[in-house]
Short mmCIF file of C-alpha atoms in Angstrom, two decimals:
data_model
loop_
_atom_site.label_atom_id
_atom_site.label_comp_id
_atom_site.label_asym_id
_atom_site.label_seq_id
_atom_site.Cartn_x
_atom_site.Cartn_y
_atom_site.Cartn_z
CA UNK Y 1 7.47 38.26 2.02
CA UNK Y 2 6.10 35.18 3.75
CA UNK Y 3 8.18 32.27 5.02
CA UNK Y 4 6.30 30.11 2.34
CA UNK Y 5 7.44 32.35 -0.78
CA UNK Y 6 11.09 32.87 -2.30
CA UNK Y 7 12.07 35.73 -4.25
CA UNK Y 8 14.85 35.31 -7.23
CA UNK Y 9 17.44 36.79 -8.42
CA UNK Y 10 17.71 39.08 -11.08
CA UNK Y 11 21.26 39.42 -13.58
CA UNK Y 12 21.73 42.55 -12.08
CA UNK Y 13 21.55 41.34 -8.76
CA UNK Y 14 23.23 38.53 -9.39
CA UNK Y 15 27.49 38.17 -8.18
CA UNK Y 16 30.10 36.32 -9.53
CA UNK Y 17 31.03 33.63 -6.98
CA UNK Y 18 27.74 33.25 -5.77
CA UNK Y 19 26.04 29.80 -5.01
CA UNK Y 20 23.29 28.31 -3.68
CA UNK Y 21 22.54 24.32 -3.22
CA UNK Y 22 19.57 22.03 -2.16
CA UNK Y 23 19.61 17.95 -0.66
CA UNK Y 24 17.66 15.27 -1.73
CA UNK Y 25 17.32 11.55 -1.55
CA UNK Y 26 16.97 9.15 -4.22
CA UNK Y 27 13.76 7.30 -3.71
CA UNK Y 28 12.11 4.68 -5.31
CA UNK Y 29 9.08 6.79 -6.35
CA UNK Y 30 11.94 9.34 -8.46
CA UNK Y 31 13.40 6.26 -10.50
CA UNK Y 32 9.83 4.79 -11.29
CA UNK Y 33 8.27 8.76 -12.76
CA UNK Y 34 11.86 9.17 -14.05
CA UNK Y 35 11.17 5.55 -16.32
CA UNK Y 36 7.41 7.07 -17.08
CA UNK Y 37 8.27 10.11 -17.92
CA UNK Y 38 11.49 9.22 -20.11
CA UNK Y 39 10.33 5.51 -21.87
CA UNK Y 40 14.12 4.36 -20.28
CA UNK Y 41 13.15 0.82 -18.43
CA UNK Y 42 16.37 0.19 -18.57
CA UNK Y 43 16.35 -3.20 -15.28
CA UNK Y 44 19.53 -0.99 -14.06
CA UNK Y 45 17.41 1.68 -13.37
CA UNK Y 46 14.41 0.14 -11.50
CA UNK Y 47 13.96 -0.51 -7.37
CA UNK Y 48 15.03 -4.08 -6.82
CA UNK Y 49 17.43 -4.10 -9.36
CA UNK Y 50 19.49 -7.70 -8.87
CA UNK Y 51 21.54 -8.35 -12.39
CA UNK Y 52 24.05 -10.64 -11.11
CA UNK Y 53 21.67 -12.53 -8.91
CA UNK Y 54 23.59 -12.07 -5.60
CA UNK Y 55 21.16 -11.20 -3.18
CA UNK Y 56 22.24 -7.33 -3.18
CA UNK Y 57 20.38 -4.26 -4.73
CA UNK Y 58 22.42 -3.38 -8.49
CA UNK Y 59 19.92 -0.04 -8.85
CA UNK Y 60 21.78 3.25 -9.99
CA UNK Y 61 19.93 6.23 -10.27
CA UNK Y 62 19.62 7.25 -14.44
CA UNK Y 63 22.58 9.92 -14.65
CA UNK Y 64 20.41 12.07 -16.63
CA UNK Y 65 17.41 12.33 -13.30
CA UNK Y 66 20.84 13.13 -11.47
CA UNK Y 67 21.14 15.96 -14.14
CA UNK Y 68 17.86 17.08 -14.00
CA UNK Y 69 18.50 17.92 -10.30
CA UNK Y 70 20.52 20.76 -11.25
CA UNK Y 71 17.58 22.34 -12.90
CA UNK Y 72 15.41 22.17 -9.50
CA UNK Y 73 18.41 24.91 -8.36
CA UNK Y 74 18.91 27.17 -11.14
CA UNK Y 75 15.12 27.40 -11.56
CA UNK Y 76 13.77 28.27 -8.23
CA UNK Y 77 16.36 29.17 -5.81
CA UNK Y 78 19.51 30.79 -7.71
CA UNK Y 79 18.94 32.67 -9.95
CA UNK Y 80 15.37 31.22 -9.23
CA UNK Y 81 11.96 32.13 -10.88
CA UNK Y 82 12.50 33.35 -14.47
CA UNK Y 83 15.43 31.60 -15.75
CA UNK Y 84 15.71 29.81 -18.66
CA UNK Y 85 18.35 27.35 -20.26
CA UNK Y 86 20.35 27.83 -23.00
CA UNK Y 87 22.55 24.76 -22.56
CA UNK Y 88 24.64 22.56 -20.26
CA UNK Y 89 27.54 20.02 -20.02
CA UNK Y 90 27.60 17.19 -17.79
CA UNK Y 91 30.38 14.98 -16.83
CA UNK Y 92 29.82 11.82 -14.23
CA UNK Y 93 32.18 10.43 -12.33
CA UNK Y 94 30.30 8.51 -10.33
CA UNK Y 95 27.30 7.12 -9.42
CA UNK Y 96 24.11 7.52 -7.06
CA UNK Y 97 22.16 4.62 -5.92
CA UNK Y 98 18.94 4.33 -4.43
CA UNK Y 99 19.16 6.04 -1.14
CA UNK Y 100 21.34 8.21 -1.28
CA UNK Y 101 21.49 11.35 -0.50
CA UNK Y 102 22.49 14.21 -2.62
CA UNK Y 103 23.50 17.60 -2.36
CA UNK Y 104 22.85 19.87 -6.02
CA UNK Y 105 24.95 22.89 -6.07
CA UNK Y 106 25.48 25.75 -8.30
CA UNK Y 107 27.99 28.76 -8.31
CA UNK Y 108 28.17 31.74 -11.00
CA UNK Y 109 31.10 31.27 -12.82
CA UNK Y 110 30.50 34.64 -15.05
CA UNK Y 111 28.22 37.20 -16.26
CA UNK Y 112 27.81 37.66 -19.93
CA UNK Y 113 25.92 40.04 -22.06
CA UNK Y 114 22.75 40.65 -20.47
CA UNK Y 115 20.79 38.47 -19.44
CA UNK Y 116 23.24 35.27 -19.86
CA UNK Y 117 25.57 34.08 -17.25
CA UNK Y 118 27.41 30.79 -16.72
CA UNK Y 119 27.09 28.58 -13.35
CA UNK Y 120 29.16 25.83 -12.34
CA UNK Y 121 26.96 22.98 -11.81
CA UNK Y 122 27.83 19.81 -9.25
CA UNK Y 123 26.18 16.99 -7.41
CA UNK Y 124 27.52 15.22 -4.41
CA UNK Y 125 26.56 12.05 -2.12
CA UNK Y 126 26.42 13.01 1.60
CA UNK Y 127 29.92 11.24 2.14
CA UNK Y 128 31.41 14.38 -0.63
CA UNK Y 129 31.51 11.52 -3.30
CA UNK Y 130 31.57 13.76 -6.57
CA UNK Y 131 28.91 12.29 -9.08
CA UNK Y 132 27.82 15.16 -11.48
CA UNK Y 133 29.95 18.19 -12.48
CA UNK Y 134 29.51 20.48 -15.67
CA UNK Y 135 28.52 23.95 -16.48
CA UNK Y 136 25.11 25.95 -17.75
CA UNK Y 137 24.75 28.71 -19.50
CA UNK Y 138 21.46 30.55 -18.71
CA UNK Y 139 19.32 33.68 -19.51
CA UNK Y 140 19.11 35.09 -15.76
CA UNK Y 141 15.42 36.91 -15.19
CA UNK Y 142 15.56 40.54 -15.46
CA UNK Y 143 12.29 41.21 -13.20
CA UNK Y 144 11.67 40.56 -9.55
CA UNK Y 145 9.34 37.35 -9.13
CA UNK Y 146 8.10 36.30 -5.51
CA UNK Y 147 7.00 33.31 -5.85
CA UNK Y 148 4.85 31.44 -3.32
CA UNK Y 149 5.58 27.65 -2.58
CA UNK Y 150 3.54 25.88 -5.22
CA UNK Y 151 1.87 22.81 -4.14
CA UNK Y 152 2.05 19.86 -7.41
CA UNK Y 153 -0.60 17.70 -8.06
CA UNK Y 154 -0.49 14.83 -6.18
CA UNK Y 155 1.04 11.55 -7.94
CA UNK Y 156 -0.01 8.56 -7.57
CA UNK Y 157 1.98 5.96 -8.39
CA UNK Y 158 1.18 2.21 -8.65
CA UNK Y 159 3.09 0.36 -6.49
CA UNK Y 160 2.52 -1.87 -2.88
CA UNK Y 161 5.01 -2.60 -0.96
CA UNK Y 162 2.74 -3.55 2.58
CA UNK Y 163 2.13 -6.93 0.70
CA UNK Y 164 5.11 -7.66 -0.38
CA UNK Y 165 6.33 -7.10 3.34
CA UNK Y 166 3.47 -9.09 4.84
CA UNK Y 167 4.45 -11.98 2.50
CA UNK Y 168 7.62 -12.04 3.26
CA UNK Y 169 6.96 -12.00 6.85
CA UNK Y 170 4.92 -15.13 6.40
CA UNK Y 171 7.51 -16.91 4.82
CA UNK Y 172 9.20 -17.54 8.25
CA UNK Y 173 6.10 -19.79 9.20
CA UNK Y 174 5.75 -23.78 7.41
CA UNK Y 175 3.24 -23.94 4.45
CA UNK Y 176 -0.85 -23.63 6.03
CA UNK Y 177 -2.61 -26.47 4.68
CA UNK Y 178 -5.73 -24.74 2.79
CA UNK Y 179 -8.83 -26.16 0.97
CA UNK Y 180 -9.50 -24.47 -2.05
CA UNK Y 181 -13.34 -24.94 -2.83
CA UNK Y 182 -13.25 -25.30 -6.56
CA UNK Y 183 -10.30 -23.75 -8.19
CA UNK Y 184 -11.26 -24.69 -11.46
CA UNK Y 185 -10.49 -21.41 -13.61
CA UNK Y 186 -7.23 -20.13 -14.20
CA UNK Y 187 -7.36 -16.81 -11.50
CA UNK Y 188 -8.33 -19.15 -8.70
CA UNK Y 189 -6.18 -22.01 -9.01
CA UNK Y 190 -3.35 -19.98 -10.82
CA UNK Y 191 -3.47 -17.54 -7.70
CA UNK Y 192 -3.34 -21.02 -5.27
CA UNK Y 193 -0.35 -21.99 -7.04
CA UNK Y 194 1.30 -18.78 -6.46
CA UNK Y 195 0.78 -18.61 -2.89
CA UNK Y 196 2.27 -22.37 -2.69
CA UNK Y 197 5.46 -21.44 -4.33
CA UNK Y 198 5.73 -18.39 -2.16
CA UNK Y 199 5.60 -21.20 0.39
CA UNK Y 200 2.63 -19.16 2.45
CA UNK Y 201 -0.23 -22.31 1.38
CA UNK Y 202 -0.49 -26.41 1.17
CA UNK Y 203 -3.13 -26.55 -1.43
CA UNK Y 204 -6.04 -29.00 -0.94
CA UNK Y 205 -7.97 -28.94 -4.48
CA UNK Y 206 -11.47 -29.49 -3.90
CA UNK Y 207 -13.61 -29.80 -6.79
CA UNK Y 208 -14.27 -31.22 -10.48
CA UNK Y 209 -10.84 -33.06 -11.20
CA UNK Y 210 -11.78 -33.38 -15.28
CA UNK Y 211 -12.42 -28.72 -14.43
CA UNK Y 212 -9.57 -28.22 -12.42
CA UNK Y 213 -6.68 -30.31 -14.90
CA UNK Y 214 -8.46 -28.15 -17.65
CA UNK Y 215 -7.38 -25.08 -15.50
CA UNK Y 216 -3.93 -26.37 -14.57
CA UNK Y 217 -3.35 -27.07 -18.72
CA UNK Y 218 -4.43 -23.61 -19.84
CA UNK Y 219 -1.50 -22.78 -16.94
CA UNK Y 220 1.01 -25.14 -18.30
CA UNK Y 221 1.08 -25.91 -14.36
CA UNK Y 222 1.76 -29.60 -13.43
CA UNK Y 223 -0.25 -30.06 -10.41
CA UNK Y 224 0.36 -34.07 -9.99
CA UNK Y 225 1.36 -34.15 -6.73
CA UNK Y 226 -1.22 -32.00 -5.03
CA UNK Y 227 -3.66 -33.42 -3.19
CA UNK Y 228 -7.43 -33.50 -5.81
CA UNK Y 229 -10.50 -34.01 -3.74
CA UNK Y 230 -13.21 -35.03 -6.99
CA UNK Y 231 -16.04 -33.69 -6.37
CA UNK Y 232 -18.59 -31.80 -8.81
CA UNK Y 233 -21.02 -30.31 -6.97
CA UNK Y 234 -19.97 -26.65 -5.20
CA UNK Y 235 -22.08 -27.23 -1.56
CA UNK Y 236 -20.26 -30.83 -1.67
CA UNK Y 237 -17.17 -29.10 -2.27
CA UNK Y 238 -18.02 -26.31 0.61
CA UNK Y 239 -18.97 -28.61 3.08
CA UNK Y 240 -15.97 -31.20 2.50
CA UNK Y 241 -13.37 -28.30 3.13
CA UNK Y 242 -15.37 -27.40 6.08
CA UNK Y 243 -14.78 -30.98 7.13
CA UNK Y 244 -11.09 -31.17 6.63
CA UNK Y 245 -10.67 -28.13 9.02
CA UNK Y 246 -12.72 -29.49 11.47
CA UNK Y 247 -10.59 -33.12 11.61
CA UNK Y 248 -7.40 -30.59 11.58
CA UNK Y 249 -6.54 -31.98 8.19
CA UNK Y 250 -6.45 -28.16 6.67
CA UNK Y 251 -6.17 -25.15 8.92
CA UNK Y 252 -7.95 -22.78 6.76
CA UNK Y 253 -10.46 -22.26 3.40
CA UNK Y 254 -10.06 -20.49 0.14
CA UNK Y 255 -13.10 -19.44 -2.02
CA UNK Y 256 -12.55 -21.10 -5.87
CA UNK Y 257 -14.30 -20.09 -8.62
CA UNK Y 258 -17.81 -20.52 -6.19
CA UNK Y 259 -20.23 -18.43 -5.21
CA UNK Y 260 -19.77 -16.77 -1.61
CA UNK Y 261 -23.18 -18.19 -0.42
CA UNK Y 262 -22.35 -21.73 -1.38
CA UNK Y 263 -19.17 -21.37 0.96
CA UNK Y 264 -20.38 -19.43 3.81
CA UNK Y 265 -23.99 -21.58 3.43
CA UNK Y 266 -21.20 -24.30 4.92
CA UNK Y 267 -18.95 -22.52 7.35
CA UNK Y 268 -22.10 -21.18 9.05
CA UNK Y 269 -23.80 -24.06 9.74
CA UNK Y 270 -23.62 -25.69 13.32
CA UNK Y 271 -21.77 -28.22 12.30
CA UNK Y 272 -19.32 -25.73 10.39
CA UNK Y 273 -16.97 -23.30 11.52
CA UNK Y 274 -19.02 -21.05 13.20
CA UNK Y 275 -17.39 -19.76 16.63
CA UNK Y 276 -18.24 -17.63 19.29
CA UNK Y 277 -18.66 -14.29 17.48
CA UNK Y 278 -20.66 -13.15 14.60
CA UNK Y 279 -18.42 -13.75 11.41
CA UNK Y 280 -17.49 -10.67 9.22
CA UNK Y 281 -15.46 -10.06 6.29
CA UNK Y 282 -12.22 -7.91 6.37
CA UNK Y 283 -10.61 -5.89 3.62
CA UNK Y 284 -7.15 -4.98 4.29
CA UNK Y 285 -6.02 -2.08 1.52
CA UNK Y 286 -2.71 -0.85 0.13
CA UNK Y 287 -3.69 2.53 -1.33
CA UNK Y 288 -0.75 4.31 -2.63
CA UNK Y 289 -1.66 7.47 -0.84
CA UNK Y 290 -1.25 5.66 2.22
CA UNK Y 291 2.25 4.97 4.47
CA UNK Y 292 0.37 1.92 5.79
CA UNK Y 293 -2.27 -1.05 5.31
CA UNK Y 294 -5.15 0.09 6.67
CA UNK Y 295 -8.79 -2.30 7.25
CA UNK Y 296 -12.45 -1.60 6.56
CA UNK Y 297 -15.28 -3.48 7.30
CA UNK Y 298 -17.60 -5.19 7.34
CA UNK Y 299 -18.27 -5.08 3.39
CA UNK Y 300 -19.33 -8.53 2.19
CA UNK Y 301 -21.01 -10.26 4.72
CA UNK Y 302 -23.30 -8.67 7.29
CA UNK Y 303 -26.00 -6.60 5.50
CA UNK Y 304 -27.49 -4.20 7.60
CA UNK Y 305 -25.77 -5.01 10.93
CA UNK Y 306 -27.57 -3.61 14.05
CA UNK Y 307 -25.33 -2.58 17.49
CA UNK Y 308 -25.01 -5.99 18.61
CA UNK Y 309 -23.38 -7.54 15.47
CA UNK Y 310 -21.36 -4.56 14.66
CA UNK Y 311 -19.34 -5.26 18.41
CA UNK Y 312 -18.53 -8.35 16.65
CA UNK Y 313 -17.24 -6.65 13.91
CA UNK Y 314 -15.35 -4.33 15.27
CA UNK Y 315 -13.80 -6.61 17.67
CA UNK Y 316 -12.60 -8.71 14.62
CA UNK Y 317 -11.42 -6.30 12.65
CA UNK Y 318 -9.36 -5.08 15.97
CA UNK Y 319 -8.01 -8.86 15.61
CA UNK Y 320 -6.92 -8.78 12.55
CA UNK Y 321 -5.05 -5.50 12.87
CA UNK Y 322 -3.27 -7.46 15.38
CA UNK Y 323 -2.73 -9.93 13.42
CA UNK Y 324 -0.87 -8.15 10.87
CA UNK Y 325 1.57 -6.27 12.99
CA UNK Y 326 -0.53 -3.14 14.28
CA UNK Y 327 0.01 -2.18 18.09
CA UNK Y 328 -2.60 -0.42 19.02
CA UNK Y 329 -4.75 -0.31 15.90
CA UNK Y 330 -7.26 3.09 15.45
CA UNK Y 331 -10.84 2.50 14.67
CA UNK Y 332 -13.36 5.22 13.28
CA UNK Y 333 -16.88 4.01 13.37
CA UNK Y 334 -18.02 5.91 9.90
CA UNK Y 335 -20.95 7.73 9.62
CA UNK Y 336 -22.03 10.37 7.07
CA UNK Y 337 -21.36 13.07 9.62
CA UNK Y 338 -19.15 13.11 12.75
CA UNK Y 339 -21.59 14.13 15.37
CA UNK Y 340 -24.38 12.27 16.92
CA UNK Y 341 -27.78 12.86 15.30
CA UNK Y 342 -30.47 11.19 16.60
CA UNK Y 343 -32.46 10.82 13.32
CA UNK Y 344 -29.31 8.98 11.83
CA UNK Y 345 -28.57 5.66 14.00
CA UNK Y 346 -25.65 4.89 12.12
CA UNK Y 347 -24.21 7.94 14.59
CA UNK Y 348 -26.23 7.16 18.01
CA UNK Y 349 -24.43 3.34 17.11
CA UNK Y 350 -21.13 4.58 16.32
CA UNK Y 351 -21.09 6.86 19.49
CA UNK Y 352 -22.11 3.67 21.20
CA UNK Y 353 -19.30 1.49 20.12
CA UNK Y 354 -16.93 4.12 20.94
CA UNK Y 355 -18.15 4.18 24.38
CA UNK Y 356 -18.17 0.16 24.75
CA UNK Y 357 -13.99 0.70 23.60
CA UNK Y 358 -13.45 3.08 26.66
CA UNK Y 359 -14.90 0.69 28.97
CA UNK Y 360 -13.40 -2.39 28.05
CA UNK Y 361 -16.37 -3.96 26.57
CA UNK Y 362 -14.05 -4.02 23.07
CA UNK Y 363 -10.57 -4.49 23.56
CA UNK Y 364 -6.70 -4.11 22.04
CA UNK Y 365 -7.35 -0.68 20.12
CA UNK Y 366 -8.54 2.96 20.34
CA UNK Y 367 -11.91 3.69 19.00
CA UNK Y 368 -13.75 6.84 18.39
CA UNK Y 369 -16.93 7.75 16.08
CA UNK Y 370 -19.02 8.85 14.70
CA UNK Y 371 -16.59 10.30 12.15
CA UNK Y 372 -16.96 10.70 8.44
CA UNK Y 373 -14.58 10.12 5.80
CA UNK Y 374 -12.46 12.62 5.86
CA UNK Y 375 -11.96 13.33 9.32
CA UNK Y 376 -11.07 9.90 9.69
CA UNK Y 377 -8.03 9.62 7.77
CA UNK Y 378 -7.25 13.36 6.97
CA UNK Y 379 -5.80 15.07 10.38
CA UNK Y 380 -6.04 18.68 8.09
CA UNK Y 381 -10.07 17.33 7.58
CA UNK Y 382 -9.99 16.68 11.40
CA UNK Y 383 -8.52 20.10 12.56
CA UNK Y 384 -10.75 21.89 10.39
CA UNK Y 385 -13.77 20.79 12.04
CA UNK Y 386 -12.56 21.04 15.41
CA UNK Y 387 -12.29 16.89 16.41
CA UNK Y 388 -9.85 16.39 19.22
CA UNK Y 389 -9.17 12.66 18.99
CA UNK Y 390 -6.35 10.25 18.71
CA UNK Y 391 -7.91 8.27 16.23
CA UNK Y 392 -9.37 11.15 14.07
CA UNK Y 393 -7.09 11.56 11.17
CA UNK Y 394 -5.53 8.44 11.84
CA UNK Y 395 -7.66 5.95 11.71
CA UNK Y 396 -6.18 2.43 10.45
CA UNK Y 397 -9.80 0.05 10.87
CA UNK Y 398 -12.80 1.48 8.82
CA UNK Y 399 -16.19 -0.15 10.60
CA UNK Y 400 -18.97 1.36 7.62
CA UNK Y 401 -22.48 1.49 8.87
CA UNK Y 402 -23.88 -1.48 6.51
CA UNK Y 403 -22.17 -3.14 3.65
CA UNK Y 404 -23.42 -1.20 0.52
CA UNK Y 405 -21.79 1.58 2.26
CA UNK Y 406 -18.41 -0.84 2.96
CA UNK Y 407 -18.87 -2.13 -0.64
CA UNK Y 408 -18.87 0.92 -1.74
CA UNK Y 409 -15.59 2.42 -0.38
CA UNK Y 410 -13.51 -0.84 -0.88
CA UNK Y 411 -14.25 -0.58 -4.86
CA UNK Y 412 -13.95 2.94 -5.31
CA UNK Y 413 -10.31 2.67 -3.36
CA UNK Y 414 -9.72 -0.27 -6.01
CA UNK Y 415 -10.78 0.86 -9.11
CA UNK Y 416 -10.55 4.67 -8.75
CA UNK Y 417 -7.68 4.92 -6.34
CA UNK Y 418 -5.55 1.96 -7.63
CA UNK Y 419 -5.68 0.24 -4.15
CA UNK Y 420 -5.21 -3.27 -4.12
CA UNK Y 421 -7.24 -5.12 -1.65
CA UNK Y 422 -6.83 -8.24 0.13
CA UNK Y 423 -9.78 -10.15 2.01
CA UNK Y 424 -10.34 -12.11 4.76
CA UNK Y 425 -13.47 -13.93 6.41
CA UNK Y 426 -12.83 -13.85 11.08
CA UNK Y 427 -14.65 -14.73 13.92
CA UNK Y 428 -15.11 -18.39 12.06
CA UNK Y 429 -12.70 -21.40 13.65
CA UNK Y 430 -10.21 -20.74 10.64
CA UNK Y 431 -9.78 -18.16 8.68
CA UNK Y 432 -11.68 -18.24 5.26
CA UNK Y 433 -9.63 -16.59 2.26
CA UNK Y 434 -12.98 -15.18 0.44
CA UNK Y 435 -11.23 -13.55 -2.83
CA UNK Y 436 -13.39 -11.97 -5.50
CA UNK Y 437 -13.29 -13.99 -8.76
CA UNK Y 438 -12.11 -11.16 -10.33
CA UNK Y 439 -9.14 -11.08 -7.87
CA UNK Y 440 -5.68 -11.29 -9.75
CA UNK Y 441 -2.92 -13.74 -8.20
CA UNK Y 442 -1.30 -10.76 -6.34
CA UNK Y 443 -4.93 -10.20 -4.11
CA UNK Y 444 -4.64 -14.01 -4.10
CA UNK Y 445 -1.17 -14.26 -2.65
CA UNK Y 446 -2.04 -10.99 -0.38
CA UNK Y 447 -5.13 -12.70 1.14
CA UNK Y 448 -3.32 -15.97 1.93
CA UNK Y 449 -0.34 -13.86 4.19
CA UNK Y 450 -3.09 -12.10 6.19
CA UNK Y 451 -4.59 -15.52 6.63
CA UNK Y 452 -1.35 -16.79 7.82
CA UNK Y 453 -0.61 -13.92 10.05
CA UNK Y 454 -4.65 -14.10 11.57
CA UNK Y 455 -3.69 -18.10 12.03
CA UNK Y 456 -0.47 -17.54 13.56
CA UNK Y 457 -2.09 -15.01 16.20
CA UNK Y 458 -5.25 -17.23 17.06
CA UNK Y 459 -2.95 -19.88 18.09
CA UNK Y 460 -0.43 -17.87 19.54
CA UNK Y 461 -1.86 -14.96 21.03
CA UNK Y 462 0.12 -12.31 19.66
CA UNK Y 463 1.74 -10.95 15.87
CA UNK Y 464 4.21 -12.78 14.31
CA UNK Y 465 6.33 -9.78 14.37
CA UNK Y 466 6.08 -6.31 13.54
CA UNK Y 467 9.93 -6.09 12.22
CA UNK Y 468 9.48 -6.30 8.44
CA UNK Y 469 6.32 -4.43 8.19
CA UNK Y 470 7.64 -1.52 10.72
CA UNK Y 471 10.66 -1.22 7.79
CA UNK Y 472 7.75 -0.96 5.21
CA UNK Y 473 6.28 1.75 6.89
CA UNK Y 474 9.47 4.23 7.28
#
């Protein structure tokens, strides 16, 4: 029998007095599949939980998902594969709370006519706290079953907490004066309003004031005391946020409900915000099969990039990973294959880059391609073909070969893998917040953190702090 199978015990093997036990946590993902799986929403029972409004967590752990514990013992470790209920008493006398952790025990109280038998049945907090006691009556299996560890399904469940952490890093920094080029539908404006009363933006409305009150209205927001620049025309509009950067009276620019073109058109121009490097766009992901954010690009802007412009883009991708809290950020150049192929310059490029990173020509991170996909961010995808790398399997920056190919993997991660995506435009003089229009607020309010965070860095040469986003990651 292998160290990954268990064998069970049958009713003839089985001895009065004997016990077995396992330890768990309670964790946020077993209260939200418990609600799911159940229909009880009951607030008590959700992550977050504040009823009385004093600051302090008020979550307790459904008494019946403690109950269901017991089951995970008598089930596969004593007696184990085979059994089956017949019924079982519970009595709590206390509570567990999210975090906890808890110790499910059983211990045969009797044996009855074949094959039923009677276990004592408890659960206990780490400090001995008693919180579940009761008894089961079960039909004990009368064969011998090995089983071998079973691997579930993976479950994904829809939830992000890297943005919520990112915000409320940024909510240590004053409000970043931002002009929004026409926010005159409800997701723009209504996701501009948000990020204002999460304190993270100063909105600077640029666009048709008779539009943009229409907007506000179908809000029931009262934006009176915002600052309305009236102008109708969306290049207008581009060009006099561009402006207010320049002359320091905004320090960044949101895309409205406006055309990427008509804003970049602006930003690019000489007299824009164009800086030193080739700009790029930046989309920073919360998958839920991921412990942390992780960035691809580029997959809006640059087209079909050749070597030159994609040093720029990695090097501003590198930034941004910075920006947000990353140490030592790992890139994978992405190719279709992870081995250099001479009829396939997205690898003879990749290996290039890679090369550039070991000699210092790109800076602040650890950078290996070509790699595909799955050796990237898999380390079982990795071993299996043999990479040795510290960034293969790990990777947290994505640079794609071209942006069908970035375009690609951003929307499949948000639309098939319930990702939610945030956006940002570098290597300009400010950041640009270039949201999709069919962004909800939460992308919205995401997008304007990481701007904060890429703002706070350019001007100060290092992270705001890694605290609150390290705690997101455990």
């Amino acid at each position: 029998m292998s160290a990954l199978s268990h064998r069970n015990t049958t009713f003839d093997e089985l001895v009065v007095g004997q016990t077995a036990s396992i330890e768990r946590p309670v964790t946020a993902n077993d209260l939200y599949v418990f609600a799911h799986a159940s229909g009880n929403t009951n607030p008590m029972h959700m992550p977050g939980a504040d009823i009385n409004h004093d600051g302090k967590s008020d979550t307790v752990a459904p008494s019946l998902w403690v109950g269901s514990l017991v089951s995970s013992v008598l089930g596969t470790v004593l007696p184990g594969s085979g059994t089956l209920y017949n019924s079982q008493t519970f009595r709590f006398p206390g509570r567990a709370h999210l975090g906890d952790r808890l110790k499910i025990s059983v211990r045969c109280l009797e044996k009855r006519k074949k094959p039923h038998a009677l276990f004592e049945t408890r659960v206990e907090k780490s400090d001995g706290t008693l919180i579940l006691e009761g008894v089961a009556e079960v039909e004990a299996p009368n064969i011998t079953i090995i089983e071998e560890k079973r691997n579930l399904p993976l479950l994904l469940l829809d939830q992000h907490d890297h943005f919520s952490a990112l915000v409320e890093r940024c909510k240590r920094l004053p409000a970043m004066p931002t002009a929004i080029v026409i926010p005159d539908d409800a997701n723009s404006l209504g996701g501009a309003l948000l990020s204002m009363r999460e304190g993270l933006i100063e909105p600077i409305l640029i666009g048709s004031r008779s539009r943009i009150q229409r907007a506000a209205d179908s809000l029931e927001a009262d934006i009176s005391a915002l600052q309305l620049i009236d102008i109708e025309d969306h290049a207008a509009a581009a060009k006099q946020a561009v402006a207010m950067v320049n002359a320091r009276e905004a320090r960044a620019v949101m895309k409205g409900n406006v055309h990427s073109d008509e804003l970049l058109g602006q930003v690019v121009k000489k007299d824009g915000l164009r800086g030193s490097r080739r700009i790029s766009h930046v989309f920073v992901m919360d998958a839920p099969t991921r412990n942390n954010l992780f960035f691809i690009s580029d997959a809006a802007i640059n087209i079909a990039p050749d070597l030159v412009t994609k040093i720029d883009i990695v090097q501003n991708a590198i930034d941004l990973a910075l920006a947000c809290g990353l140490k030592t950020p790992k890139v994978g150049i992405l190719a279709a294959v992870e081995t250099v192929n001479v009829n396939m310059p997205s690898t003879l490029e990749a290996a290039a880059l890679a090369k550039m990173a070991d000699r210092g020509q790109i800076t602040g991170a650890l950078v290996d391609g070509p790699l595909a996909m799955d050796n990237a961010v898999d380390t079982e995808a990795a071993r299996t073909k043999g990479i040795v790398s510290s960034v293969a399997g790990h990777a947290d920056v994505l640079i794609v070969p071209n942006l069908e190919a970035g375009n690609m993997l951003a929307k499949q991660l948000t639309f098939v893998a319930r990702a939610e995506a945030a956006g940002l435009v570098v290597g300009a003089k400010a950041p640009v917040i270039l949201t999709s229009r069919a962004d909800n607020d939460k992308a919205r309010l995401a997008s304007c953190a990481v701007a904060q965070l890429y703002d706070y860095w350019r001007q100060h040469g290092e992270a705001l702090g890694d605290d609150v986003l390290a705690q997101a990651a455990e």
